[in-house]
PDB file of C-alpha atoms in Angstrom:
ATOM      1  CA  UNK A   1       0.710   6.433  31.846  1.00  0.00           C
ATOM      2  CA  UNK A   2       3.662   7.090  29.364  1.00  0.00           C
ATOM      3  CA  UNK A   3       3.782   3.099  28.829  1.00  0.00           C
ATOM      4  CA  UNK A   4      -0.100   3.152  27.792  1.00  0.00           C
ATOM      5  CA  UNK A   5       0.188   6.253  25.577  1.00  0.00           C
ATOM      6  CA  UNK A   6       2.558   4.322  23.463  1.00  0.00           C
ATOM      7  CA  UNK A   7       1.086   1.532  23.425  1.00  0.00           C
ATOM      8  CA  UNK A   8      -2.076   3.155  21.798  1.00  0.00           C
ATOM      9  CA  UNK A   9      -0.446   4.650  19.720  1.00  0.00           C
ATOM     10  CA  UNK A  10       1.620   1.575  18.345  1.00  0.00           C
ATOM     11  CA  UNK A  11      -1.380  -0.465  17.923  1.00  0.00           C
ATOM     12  CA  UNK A  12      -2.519   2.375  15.534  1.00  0.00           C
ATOM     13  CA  UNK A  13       0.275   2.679  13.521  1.00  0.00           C
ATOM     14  CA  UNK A  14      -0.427  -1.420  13.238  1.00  0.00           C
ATOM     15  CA  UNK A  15      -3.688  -0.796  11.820  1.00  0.00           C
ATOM     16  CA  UNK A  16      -5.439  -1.003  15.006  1.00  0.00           C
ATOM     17  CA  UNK A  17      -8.727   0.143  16.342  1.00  0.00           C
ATOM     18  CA  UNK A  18      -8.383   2.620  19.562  1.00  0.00           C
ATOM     19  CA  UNK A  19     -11.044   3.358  21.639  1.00  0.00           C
ATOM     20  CA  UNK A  20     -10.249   5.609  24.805  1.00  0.00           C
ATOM     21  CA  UNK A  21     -12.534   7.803  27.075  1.00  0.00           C
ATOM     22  CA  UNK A  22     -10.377  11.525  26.674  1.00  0.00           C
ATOM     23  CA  UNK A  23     -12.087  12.544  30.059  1.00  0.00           C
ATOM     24  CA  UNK A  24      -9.571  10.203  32.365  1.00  0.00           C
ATOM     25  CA  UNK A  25     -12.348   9.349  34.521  1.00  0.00           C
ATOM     26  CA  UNK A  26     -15.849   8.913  34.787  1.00  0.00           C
ATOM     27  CA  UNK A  27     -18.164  11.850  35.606  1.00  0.00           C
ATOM     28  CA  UNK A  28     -19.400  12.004  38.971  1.00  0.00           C
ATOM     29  CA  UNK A  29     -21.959  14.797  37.901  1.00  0.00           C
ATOM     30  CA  UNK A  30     -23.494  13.748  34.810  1.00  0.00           C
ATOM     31  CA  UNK A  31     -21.777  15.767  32.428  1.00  0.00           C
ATOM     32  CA  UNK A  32     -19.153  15.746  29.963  1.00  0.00           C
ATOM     33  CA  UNK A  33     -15.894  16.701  32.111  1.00  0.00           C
ATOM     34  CA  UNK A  34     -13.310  18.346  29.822  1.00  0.00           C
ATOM     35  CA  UNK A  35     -10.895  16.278  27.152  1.00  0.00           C
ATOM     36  CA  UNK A  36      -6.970  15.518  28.677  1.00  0.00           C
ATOM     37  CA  UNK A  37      -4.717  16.054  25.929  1.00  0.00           C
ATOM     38  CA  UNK A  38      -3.483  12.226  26.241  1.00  0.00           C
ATOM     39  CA  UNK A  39      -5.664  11.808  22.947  1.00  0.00           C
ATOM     40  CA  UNK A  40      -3.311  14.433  21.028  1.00  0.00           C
ATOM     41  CA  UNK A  41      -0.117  12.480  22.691  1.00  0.00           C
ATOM     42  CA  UNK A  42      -1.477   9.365  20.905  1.00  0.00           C
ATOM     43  CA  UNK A  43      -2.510  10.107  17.552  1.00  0.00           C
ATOM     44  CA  UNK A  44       0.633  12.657  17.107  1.00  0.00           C
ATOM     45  CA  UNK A  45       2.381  11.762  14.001  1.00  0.00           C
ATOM     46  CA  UNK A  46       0.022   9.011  12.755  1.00  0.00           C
ATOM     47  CA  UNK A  47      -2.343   9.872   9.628  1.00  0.00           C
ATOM     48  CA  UNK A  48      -5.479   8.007  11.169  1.00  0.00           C
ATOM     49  CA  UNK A  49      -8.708   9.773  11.415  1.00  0.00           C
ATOM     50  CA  UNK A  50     -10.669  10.071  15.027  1.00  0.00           C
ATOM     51  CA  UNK A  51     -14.179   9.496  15.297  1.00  0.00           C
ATOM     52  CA  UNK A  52     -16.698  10.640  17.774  1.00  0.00           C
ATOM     53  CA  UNK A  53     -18.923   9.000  19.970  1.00  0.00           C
ATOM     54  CA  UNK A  54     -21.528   9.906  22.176  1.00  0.00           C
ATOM     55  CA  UNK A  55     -22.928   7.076  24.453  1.00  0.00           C
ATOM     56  CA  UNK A  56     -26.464   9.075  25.707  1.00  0.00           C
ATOM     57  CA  UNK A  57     -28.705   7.532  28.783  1.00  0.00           C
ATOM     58  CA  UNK A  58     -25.295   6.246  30.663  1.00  0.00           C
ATOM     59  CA  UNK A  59     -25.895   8.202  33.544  1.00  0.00           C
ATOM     60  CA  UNK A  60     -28.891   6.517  35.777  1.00  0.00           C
ATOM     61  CA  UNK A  61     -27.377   2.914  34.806  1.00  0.00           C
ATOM     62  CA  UNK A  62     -25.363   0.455  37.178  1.00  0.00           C
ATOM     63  CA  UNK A  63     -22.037   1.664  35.303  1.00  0.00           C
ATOM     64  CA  UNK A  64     -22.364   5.616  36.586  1.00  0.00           C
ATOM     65  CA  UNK A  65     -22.041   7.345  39.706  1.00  0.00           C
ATOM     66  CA  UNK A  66     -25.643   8.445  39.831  1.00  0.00           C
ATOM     67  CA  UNK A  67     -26.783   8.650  43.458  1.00  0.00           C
ATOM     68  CA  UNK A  68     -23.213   8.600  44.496  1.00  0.00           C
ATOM     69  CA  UNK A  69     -23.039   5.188  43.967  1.00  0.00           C
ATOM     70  CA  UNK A  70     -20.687   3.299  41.336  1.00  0.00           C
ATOM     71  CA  UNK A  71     -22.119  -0.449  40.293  1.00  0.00           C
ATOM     72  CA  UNK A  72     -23.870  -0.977  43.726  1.00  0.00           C
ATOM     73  CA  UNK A  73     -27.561   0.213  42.936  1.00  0.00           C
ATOM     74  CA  UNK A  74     -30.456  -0.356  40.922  1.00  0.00           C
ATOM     75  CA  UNK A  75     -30.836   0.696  37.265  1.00  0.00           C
ATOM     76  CA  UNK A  76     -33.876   3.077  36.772  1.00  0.00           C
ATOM     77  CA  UNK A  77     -35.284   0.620  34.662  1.00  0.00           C
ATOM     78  CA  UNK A  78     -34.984  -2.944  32.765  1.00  0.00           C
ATOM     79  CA  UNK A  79     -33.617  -3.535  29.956  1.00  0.00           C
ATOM     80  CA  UNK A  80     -31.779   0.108  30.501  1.00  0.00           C
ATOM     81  CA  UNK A  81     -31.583   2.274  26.830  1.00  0.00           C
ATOM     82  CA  UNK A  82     -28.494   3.413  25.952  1.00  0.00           C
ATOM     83  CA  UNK A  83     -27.797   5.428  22.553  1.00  0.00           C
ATOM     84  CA  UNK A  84     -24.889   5.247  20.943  1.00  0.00           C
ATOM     85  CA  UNK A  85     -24.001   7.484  18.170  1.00  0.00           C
ATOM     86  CA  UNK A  86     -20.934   8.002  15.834  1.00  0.00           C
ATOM     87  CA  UNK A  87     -19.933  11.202  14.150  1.00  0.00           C
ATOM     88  CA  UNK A  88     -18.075  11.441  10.833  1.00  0.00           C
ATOM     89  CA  UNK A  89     -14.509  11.234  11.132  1.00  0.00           C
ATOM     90  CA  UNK A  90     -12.047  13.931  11.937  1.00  0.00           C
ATOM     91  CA  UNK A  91      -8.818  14.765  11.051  1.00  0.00           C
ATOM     92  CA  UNK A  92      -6.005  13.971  13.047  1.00  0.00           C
ATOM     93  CA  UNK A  93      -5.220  17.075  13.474  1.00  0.00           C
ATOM     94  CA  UNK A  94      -8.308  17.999  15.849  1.00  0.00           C
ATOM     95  CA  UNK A  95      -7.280  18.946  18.924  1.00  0.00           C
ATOM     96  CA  UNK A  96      -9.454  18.057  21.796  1.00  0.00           C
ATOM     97  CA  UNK A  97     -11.785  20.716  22.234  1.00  0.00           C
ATOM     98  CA  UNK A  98     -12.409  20.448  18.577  1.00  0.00           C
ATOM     99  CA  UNK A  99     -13.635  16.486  19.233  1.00  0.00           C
ATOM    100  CA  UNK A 100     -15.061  17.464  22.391  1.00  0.00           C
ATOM    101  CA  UNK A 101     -17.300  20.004  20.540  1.00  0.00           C
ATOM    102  CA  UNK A 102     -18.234  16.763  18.176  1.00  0.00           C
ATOM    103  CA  UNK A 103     -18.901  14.809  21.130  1.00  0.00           C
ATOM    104  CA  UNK A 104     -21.433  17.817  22.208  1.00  0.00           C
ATOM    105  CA  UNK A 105     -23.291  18.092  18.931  1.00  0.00           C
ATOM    106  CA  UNK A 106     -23.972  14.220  19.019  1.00  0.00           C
ATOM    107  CA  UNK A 107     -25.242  14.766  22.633  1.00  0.00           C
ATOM    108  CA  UNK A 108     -27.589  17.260  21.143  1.00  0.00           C
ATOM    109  CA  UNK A 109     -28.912  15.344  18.638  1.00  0.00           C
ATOM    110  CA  UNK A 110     -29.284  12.103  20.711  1.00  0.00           C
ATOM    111  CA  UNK A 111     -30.952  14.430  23.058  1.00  0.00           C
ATOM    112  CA  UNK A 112     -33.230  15.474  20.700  1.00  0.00           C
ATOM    113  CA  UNK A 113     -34.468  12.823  19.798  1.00  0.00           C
ATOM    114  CA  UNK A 114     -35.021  11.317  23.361  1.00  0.00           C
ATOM    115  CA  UNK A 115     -36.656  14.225  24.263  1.00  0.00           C
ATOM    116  CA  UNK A 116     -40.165  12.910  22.605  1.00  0.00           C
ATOM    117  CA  UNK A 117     -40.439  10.270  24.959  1.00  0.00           C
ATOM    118  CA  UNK A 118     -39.186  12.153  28.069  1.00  0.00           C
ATOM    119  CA  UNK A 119     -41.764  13.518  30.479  1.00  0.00           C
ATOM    120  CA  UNK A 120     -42.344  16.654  31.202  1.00  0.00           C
ATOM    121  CA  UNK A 121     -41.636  18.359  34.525  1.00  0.00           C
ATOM    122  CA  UNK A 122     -44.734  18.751  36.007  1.00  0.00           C
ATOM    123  CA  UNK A 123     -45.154  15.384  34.812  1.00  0.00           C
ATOM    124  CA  UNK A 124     -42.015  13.640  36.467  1.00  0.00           C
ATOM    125  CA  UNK A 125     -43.186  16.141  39.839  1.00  0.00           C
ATOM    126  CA  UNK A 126     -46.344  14.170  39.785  1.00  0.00           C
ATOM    127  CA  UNK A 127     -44.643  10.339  39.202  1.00  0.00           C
ATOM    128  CA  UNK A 128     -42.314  11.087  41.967  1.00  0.00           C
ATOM    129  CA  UNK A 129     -45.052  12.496  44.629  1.00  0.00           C
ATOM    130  CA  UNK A 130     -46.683   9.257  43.703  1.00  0.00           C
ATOM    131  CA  UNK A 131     -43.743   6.723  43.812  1.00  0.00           C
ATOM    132  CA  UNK A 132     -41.844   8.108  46.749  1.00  0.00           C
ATOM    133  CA  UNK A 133     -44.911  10.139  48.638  1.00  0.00           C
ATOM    134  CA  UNK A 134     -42.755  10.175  52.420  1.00  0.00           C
ATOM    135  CA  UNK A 135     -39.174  10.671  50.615  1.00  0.00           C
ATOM    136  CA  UNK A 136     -37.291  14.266  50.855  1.00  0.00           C
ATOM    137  CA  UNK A 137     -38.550  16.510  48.115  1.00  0.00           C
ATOM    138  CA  UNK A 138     -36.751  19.793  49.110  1.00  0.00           C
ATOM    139  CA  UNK A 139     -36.267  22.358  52.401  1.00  0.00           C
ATOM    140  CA  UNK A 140     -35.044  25.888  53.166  1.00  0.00           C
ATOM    141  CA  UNK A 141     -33.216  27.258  55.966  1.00  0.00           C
ATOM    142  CA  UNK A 142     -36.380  28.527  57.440  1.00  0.00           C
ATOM    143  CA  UNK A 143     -39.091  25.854  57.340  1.00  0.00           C
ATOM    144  CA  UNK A 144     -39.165  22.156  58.009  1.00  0.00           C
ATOM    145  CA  UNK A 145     -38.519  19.646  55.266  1.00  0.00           C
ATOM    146  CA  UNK A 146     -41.231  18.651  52.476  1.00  0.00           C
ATOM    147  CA  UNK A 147     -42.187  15.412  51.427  1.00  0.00           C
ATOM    148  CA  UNK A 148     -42.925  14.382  48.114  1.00  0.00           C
ATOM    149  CA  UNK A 149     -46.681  14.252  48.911  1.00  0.00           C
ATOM    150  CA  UNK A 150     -46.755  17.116  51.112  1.00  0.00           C
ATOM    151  CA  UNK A 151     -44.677  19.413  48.190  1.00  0.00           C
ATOM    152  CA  UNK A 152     -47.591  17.948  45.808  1.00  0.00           C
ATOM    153  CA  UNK A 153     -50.089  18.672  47.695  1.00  0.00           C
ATOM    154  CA  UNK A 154     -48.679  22.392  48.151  1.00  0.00           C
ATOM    155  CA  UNK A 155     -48.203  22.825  44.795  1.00  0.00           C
ATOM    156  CA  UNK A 156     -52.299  22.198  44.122  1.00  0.00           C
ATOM    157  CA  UNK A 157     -53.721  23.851  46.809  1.00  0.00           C
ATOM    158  CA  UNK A 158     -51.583  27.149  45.346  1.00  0.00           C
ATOM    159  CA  UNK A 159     -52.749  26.438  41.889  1.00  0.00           C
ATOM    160  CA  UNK A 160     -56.409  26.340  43.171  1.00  0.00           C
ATOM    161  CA  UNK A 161     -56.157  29.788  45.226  1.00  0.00           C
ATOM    162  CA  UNK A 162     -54.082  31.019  42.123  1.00  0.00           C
ATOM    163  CA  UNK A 163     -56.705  30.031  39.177  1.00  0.00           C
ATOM    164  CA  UNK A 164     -58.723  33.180  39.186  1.00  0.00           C
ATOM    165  CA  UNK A 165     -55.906  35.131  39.134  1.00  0.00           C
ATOM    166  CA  UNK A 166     -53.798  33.726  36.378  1.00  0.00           C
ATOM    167  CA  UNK A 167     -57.005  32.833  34.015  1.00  0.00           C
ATOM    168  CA  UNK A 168     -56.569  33.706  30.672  1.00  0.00           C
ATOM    169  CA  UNK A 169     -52.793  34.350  30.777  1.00  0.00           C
ATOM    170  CA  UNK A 170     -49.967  32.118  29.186  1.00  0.00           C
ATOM    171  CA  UNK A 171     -47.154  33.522  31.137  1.00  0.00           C
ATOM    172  CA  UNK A 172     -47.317  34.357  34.984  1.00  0.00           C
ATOM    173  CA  UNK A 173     -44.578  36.507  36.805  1.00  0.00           C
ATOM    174  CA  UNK A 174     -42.761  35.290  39.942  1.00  0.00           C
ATOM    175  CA  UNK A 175     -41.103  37.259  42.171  1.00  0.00           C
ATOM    176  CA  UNK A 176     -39.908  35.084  45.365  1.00  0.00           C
ATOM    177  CA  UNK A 177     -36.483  34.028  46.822  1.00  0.00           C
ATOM    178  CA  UNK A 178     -34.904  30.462  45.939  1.00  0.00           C
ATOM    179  CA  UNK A 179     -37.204  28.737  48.661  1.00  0.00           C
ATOM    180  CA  UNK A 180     -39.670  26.459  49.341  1.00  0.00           C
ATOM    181  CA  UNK A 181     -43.123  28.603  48.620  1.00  0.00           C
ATOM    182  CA  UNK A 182     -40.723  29.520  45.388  1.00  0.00           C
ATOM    183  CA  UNK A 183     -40.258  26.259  44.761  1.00  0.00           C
ATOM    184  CA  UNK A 184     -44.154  25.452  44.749  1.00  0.00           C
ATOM    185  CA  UNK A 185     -45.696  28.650  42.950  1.00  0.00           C
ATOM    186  CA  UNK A 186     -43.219  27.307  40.042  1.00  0.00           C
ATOM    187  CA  UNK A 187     -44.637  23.572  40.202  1.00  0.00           C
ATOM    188  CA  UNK A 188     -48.219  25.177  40.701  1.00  0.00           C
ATOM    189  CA  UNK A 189     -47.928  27.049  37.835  1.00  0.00           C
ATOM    190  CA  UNK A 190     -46.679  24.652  35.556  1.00  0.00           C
ATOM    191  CA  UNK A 191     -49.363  22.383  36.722  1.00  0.00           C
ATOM    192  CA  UNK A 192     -51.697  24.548  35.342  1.00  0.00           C
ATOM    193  CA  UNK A 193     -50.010  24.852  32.121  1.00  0.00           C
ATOM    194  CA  UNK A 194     -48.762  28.456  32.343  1.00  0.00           C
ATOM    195  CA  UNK A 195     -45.241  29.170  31.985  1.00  0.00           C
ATOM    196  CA  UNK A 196     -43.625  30.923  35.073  1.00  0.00           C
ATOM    197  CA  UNK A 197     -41.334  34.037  34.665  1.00  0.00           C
ATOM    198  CA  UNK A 198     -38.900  34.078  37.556  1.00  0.00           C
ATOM    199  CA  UNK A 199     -37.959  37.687  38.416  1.00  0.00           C
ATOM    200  CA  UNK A 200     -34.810  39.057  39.787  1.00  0.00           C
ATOM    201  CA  UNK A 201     -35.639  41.870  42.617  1.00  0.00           C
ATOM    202  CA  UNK A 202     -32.568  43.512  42.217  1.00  0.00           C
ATOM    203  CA  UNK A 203     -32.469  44.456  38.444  1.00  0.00           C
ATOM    204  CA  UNK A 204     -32.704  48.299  37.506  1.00  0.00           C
ATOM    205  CA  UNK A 205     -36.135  49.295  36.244  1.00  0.00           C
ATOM    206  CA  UNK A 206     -34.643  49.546  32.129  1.00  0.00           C
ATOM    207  CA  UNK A 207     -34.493  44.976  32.757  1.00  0.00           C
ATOM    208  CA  UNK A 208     -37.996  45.146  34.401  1.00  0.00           C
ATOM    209  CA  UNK A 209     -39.561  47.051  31.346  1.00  0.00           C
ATOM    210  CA  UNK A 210     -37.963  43.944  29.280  1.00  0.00           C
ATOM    211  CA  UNK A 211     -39.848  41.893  31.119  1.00  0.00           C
ATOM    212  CA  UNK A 212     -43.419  43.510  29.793  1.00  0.00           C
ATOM    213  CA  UNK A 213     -42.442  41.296  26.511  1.00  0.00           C
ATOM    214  CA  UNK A 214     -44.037  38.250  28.071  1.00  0.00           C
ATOM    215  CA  UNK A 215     -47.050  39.982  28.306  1.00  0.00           C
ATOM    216  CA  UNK A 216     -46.968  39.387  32.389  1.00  0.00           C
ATOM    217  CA  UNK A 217     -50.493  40.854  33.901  1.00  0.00           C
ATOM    218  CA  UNK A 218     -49.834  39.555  37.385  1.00  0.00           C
ATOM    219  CA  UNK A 219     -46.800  38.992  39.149  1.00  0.00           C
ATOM    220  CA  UNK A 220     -47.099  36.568  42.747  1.00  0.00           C
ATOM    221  CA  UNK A 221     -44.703  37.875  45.511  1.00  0.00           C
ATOM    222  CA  UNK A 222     -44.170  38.726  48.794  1.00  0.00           C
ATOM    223  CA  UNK A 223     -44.494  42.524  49.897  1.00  0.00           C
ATOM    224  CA  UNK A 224     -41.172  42.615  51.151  1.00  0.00           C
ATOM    225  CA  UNK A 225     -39.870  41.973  47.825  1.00  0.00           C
ATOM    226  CA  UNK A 226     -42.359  44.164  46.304  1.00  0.00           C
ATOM    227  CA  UNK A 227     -40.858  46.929  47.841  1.00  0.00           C
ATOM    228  CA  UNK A 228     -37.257  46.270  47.839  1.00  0.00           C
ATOM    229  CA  UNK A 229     -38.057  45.713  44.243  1.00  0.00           C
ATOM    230  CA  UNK A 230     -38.732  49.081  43.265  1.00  0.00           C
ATOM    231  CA  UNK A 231     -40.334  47.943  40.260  1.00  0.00           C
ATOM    232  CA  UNK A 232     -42.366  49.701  36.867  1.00  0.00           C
ATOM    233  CA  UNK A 233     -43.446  47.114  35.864  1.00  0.00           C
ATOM    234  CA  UNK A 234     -46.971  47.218  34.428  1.00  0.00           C
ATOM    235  CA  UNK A 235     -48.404  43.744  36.236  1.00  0.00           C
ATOM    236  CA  UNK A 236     -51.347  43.377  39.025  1.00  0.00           C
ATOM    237  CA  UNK A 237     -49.497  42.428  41.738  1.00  0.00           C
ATOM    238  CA  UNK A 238     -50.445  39.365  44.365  1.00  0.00           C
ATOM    239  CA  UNK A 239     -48.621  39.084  47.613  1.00  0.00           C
ATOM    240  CA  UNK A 240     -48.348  35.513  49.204  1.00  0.00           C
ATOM    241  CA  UNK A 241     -47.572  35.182  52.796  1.00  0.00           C
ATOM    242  CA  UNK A 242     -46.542  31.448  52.230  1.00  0.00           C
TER     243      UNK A 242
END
């Protein structure tokens, strides 16, 4: 390691271009793991600058561990997009968290940009249901597992039974535990272009008060939680014995 860190930084001193991933390994989680301080070792006592680069869309491709999988799998799609971006140029002084932080801002802005061509949730909820219909979709500890179609299909019968309710109103309050029927009054919802409000049962009445700034006029839970809740908050409440 020593032997390498030298090396680098002799073929900079020799006018040399150096590129080197500050991480030490590749992610196996999709995000940016935190910088080693090998890239401070290296450009000590040389007057170079360091530039930033942000390689965006990597993760899904052959050459990341998506799916747990290194090389051996397909890529989402052919020819795979990848953006790479370069940020101005540092001084050597930076330490790593201050080119980490550069590395971050390109992210943002690569994101950004990607973002207008990126589906939305419901949307990529509805392209999976249709391209993987018998695959997992997601399970609790109490009920069986889901399929793709049969979470979809969930998810629309609730937004039918749910229409009358939420007519009219942008936002719509949840109050359910991290579960399956959770789960599928959040896809229903968004499927019917409202934006759900996921409450927290055991806040103190001043947070639930807060919560009368999204306007919320009805608020789907069980009556359990209801109760447990305690709550003031001025909504028309709907229990759901999913």
């Amino acid at each position: 390691m020593i032997h390498s860190l030298r090396l680098a930084t002799d073929a900079l001193k020799n006018g040399e271009i150096v590129c080197i991933f500050p991480e030490g390994q590749m992610t196996r989680i999709g995000q940016m793991l935190p910088f080693r301080r090998g890239m401070e070792r290296i450009i000590k006592g040389v007057d170079v600058p360091i530039v930033s680069v942000n390689l965006d869309g990597v993760w899904g491709s052959i050459f990341s561990f998506a799916g747990g999988r290194f090389l051996w799998k397909f890529p989402r799609q052919i020819p795979y997009p990848v953006r790479v971006t370069f940020g101005k140029p540092l001084p050597p002084t930076a330490s790593s968290q201050e080119v980490r932080r550069a590395v971050q801002d390109l992210g943002a802005e690569a994101f950004a940009r990607r973002k207008k061509h990126m589906h939305t949730l419901p949307e990529s909820f509805i392209y999976s249901a249709r391209r993987h219909p018998f695959r997992f979709a997601m399970a609790d500890g109490q009920r069986p597992k889901l399929s793709w179609f049969s979470a979809l299909a969930g998810a629309l019968v609730l937004a039918r039974r749910l229409r009358k309710q939420w007519q009219g109103q942008e936002m719509v309050g949840i109050l359910l535990p991290p579960s399956v029927p959770g789960a599928l009054v959040n896809y229903a919802a968004m499927l019917m272009g409202k934006v759900p409000v996921n409450l927290n049962y055991t806040v103190s009445n001043e947070r639930w008060l807060l919560c009368a700034q999204c306007n919320l006029k009805t608020v789907v839970t069980a009556r359990s939680f209801w109760r447990r809740s305690r709550s003031s908050l001025p909504a028309k409440r709907f229990s759901s014995r999913t």
